XYZ file of C-alpha atoms in Angstrom:
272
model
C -73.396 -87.316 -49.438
C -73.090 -88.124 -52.960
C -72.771 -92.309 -54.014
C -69.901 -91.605 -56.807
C -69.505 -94.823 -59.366
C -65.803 -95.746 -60.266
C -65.852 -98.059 -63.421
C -63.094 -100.437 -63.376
C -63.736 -101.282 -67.258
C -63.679 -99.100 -70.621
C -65.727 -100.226 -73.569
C -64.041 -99.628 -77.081
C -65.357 -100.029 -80.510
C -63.361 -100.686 -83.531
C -64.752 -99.775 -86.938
C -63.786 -101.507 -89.588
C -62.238 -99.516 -93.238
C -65.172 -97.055 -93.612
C -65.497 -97.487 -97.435
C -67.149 -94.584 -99.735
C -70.996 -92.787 -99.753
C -72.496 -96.112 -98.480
C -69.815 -96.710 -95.410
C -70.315 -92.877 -94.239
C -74.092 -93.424 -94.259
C -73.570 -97.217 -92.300
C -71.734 -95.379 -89.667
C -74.592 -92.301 -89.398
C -77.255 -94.322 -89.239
C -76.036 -97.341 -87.329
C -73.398 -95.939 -85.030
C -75.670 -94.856 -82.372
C -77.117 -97.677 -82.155
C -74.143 -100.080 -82.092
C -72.293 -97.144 -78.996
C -75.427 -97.528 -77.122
C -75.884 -101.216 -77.004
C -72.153 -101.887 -76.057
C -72.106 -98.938 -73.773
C -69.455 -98.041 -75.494
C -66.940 -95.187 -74.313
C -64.617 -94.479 -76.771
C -64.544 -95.372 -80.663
C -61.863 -95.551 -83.260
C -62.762 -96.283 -86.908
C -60.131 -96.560 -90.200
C -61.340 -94.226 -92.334
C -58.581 -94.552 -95.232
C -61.437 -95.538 -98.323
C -63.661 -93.167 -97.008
C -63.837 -90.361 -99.463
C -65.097 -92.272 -102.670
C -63.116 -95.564 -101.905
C -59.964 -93.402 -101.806
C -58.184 -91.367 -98.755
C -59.867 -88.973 -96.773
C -61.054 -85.165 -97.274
C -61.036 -82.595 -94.436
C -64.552 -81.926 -94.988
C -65.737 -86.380 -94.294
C -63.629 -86.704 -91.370
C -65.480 -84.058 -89.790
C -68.510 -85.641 -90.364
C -67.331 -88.941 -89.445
C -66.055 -87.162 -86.158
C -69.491 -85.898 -85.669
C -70.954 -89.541 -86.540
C -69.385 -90.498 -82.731
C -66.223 -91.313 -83.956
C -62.895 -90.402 -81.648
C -60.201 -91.049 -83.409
C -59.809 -91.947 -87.272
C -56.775 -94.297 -88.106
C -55.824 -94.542 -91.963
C -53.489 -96.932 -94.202
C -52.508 -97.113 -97.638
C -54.701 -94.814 -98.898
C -53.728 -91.797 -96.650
C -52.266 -89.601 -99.057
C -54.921 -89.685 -102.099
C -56.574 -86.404 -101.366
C -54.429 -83.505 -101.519
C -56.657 -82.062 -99.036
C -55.491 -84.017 -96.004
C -51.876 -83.011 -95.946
C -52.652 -79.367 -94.667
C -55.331 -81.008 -92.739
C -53.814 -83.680 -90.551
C -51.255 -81.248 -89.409
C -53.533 -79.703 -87.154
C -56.200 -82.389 -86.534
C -54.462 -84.638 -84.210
C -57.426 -86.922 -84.178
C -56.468 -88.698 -87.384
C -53.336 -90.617 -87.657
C -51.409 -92.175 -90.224
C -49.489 -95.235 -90.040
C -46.631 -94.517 -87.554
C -43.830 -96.401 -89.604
C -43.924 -93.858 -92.751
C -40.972 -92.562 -93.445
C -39.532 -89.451 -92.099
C -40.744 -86.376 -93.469
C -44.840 -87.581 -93.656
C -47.050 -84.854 -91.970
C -49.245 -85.634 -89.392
C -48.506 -88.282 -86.435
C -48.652 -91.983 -86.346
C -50.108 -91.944 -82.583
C -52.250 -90.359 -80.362
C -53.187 -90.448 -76.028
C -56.532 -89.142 -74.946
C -58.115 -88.751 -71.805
C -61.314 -90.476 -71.844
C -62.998 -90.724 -68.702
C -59.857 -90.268 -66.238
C -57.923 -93.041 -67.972
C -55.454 -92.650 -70.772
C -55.793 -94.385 -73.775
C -53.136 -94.800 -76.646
C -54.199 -95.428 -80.620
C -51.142 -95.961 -82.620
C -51.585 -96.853 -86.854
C -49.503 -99.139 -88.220
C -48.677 -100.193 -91.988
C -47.670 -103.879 -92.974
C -44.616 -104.493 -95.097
C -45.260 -107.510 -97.113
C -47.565 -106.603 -99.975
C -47.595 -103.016 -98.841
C -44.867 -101.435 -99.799
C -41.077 -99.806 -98.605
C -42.191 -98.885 -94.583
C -39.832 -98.975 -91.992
C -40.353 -102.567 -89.579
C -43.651 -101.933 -87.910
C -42.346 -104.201 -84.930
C -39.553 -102.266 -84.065
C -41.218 -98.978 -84.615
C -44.117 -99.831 -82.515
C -41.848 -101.139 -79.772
C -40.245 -97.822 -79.212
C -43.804 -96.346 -79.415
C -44.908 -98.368 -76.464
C -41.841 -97.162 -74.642
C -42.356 -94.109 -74.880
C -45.789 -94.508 -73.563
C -44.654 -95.973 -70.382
C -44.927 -93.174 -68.295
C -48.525 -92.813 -68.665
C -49.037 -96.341 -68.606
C -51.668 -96.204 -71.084
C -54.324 -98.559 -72.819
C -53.350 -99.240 -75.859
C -55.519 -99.936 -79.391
C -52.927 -100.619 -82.064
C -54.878 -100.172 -85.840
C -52.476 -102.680 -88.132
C -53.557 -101.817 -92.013
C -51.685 -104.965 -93.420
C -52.176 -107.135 -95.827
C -50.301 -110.449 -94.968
C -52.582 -112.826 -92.642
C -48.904 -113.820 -91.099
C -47.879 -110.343 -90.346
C -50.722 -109.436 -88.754
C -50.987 -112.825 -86.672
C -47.146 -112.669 -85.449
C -47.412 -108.534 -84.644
C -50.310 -110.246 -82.911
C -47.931 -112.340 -80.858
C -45.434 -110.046 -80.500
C -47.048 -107.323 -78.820
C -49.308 -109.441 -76.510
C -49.416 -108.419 -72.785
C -47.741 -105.151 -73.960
C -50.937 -103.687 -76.429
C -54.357 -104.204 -74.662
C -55.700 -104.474 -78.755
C -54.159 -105.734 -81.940
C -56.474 -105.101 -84.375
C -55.956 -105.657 -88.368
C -57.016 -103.826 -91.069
C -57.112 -103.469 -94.894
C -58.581 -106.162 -96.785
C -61.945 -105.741 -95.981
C -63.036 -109.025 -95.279
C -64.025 -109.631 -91.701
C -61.987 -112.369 -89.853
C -63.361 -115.271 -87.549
C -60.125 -115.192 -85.442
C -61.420 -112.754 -82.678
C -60.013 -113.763 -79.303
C -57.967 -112.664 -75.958
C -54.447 -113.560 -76.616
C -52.570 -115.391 -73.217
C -50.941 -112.275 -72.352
C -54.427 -110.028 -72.388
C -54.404 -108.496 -75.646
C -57.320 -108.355 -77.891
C -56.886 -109.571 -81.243
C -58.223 -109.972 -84.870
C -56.806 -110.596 -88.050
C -59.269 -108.091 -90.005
C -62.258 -106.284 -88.414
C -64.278 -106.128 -92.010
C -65.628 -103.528 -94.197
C -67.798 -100.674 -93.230
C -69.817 -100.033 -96.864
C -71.296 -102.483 -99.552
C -70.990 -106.370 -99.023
C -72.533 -106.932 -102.187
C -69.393 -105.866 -103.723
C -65.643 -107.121 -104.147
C -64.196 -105.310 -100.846
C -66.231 -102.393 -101.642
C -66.090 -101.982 -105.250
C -68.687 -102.868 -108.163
C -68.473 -106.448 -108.611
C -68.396 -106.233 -112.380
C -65.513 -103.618 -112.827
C -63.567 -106.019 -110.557
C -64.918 -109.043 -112.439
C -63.792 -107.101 -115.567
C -60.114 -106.328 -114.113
C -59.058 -109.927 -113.264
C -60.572 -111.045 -116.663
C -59.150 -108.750 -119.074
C -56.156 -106.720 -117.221
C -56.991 -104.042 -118.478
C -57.247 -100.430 -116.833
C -60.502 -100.159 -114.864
C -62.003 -97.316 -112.990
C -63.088 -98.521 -110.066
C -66.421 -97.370 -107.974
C -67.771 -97.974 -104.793
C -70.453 -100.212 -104.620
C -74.006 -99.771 -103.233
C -76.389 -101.891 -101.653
C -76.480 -104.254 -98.567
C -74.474 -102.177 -96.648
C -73.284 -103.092 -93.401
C -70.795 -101.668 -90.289
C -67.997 -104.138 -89.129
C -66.498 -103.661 -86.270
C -65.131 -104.793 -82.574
C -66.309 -104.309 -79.108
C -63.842 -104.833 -76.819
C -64.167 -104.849 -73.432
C -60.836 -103.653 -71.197
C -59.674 -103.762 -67.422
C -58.447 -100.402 -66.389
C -56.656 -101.873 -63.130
C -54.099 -103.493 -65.792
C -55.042 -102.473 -69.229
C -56.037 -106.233 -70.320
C -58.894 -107.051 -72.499
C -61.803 -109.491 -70.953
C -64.092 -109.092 -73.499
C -64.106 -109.463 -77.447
C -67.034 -109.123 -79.519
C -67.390 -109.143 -83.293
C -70.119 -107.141 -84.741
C -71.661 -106.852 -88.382
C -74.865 -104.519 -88.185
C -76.900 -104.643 -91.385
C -78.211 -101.219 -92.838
C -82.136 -101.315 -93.760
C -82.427 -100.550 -97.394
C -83.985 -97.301 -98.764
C -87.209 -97.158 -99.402
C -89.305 -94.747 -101.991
């Protein structure tokens, strides 16, 4: 007779804007490390900044995929390399942010089956700062019911820019999302916690690339920008590189989080 285990919890990582050269080779070297140490059994990473600090190629999310990553979410960015348009179409594993407009390829949402239990990713854009979106609150609302048949966990990716969007679609969708997680400005937040209603939450999950850097980029071009105003090519940054992200821990009995864990893994530098 054969002693079967039934977990009653799913561990999920959240990696934070994977940014250039330096955030690919964060989440190859240090990825395996992080999964195994959390246990962790399914992992979604924003992946917008990924190709050279801007959008995403066909050719890096299959890497990324093949890093341990399950699902890549996107943002702002999503459009900057040609290249993804054809792309997305068919690989269902990256999403953009569900409120575009009509007429964007790809989807804004995805269900898996990870272990016998169904989880849900949805990609939001903010609206203040961000640019002409249709209202990520409503839009995600008619996600989630659409969802309700297969009663789903759910991971919502918010790429915003406002602290007070992020905080009240934080509010809003508690007890209904089992994580609200925020994205886009790079900086990792100290406002981790399990909302009242279950939900995970976080105002920004960090930067996967350089933190000796201004959100990624060379700190003198930046420098250079706000002093002069002047066009600037930007690059990624190098050095001290380090993976942001969040573990958190979810009951599968009723989709609520339990656990929430901030994480910032440091990369060891190369040596000659």
């Amino acid at each position: 007779m054969y002693d079967i285990q039934y977990t009653e919890i799913m561990n999920i990582l959240i990696v934070g804007d994977i940014n250039g050269k330096a955030g690919r080779r964060a989440v190859k070297e240090l990825l395996p490390t992080v999964k195994k140490k959390y246990d962790i059994d399914f992992c979604v990473a924003n992946a917008e900044n990924a190709a050279g600090g801007f959008g995403l190629t066909s050719e890096i999310s299959s890497k990324i995929f093949s890093y341990g990553v399950d699902v890549i979410t996107m943002g702002n960015h999503t459009w900057d390399n040609k290249d993804l348009e054809g792309h997305i179409k068919s690989e269902l594993r990256i999403i953009r942010p569900l409120n575009y407009p009509p007429g964007n390829p790809g989807c804004g949402s995805i269900i898996l089956d990870i272990k016998n239990t169904k989880i849900a990713v949805i990609n939001l854009t903010g609206r203040v700062f961000m640019g002409n979106f249709d209202c990520p609150f409503r839009t995600v609302e008619e996600e989630l019911k659409r969802f309700k048949k297969d009663n789903p966990i759910v991971i919502v990716d918010f790429h915003a820019e406002a602290t007070s969007e992020k905080i009240a679609l934080g509010w809003f969708l508690d007890g209904k999302a089992s994580a609200v997680i925020g994205t886009h400005t790079h900086v990792q937040t100290s406002d981790d916690r399990v909302l009242p209603g279950g939900t995970a939450y976080i105002t920004d999950v960090g930067m996967t690339g350089a933190h000796d850097s201004v959100i990624g980029i060379k700190k003198e071009l930046a420098i250079k920008k706000f002093l002069t105003q002047m066009p600037v090519k930007f690059e990624v940054a190098s050095g001290d590189v380090r993976l942001n992200a969040l573990f958190v821990q979810i009951n599968i009995k009723d989709n609520k989080a339990e656990k929430i864990i901030r994480i910032q893994e440091k990369l060891a530098p190369v040596t000659n």
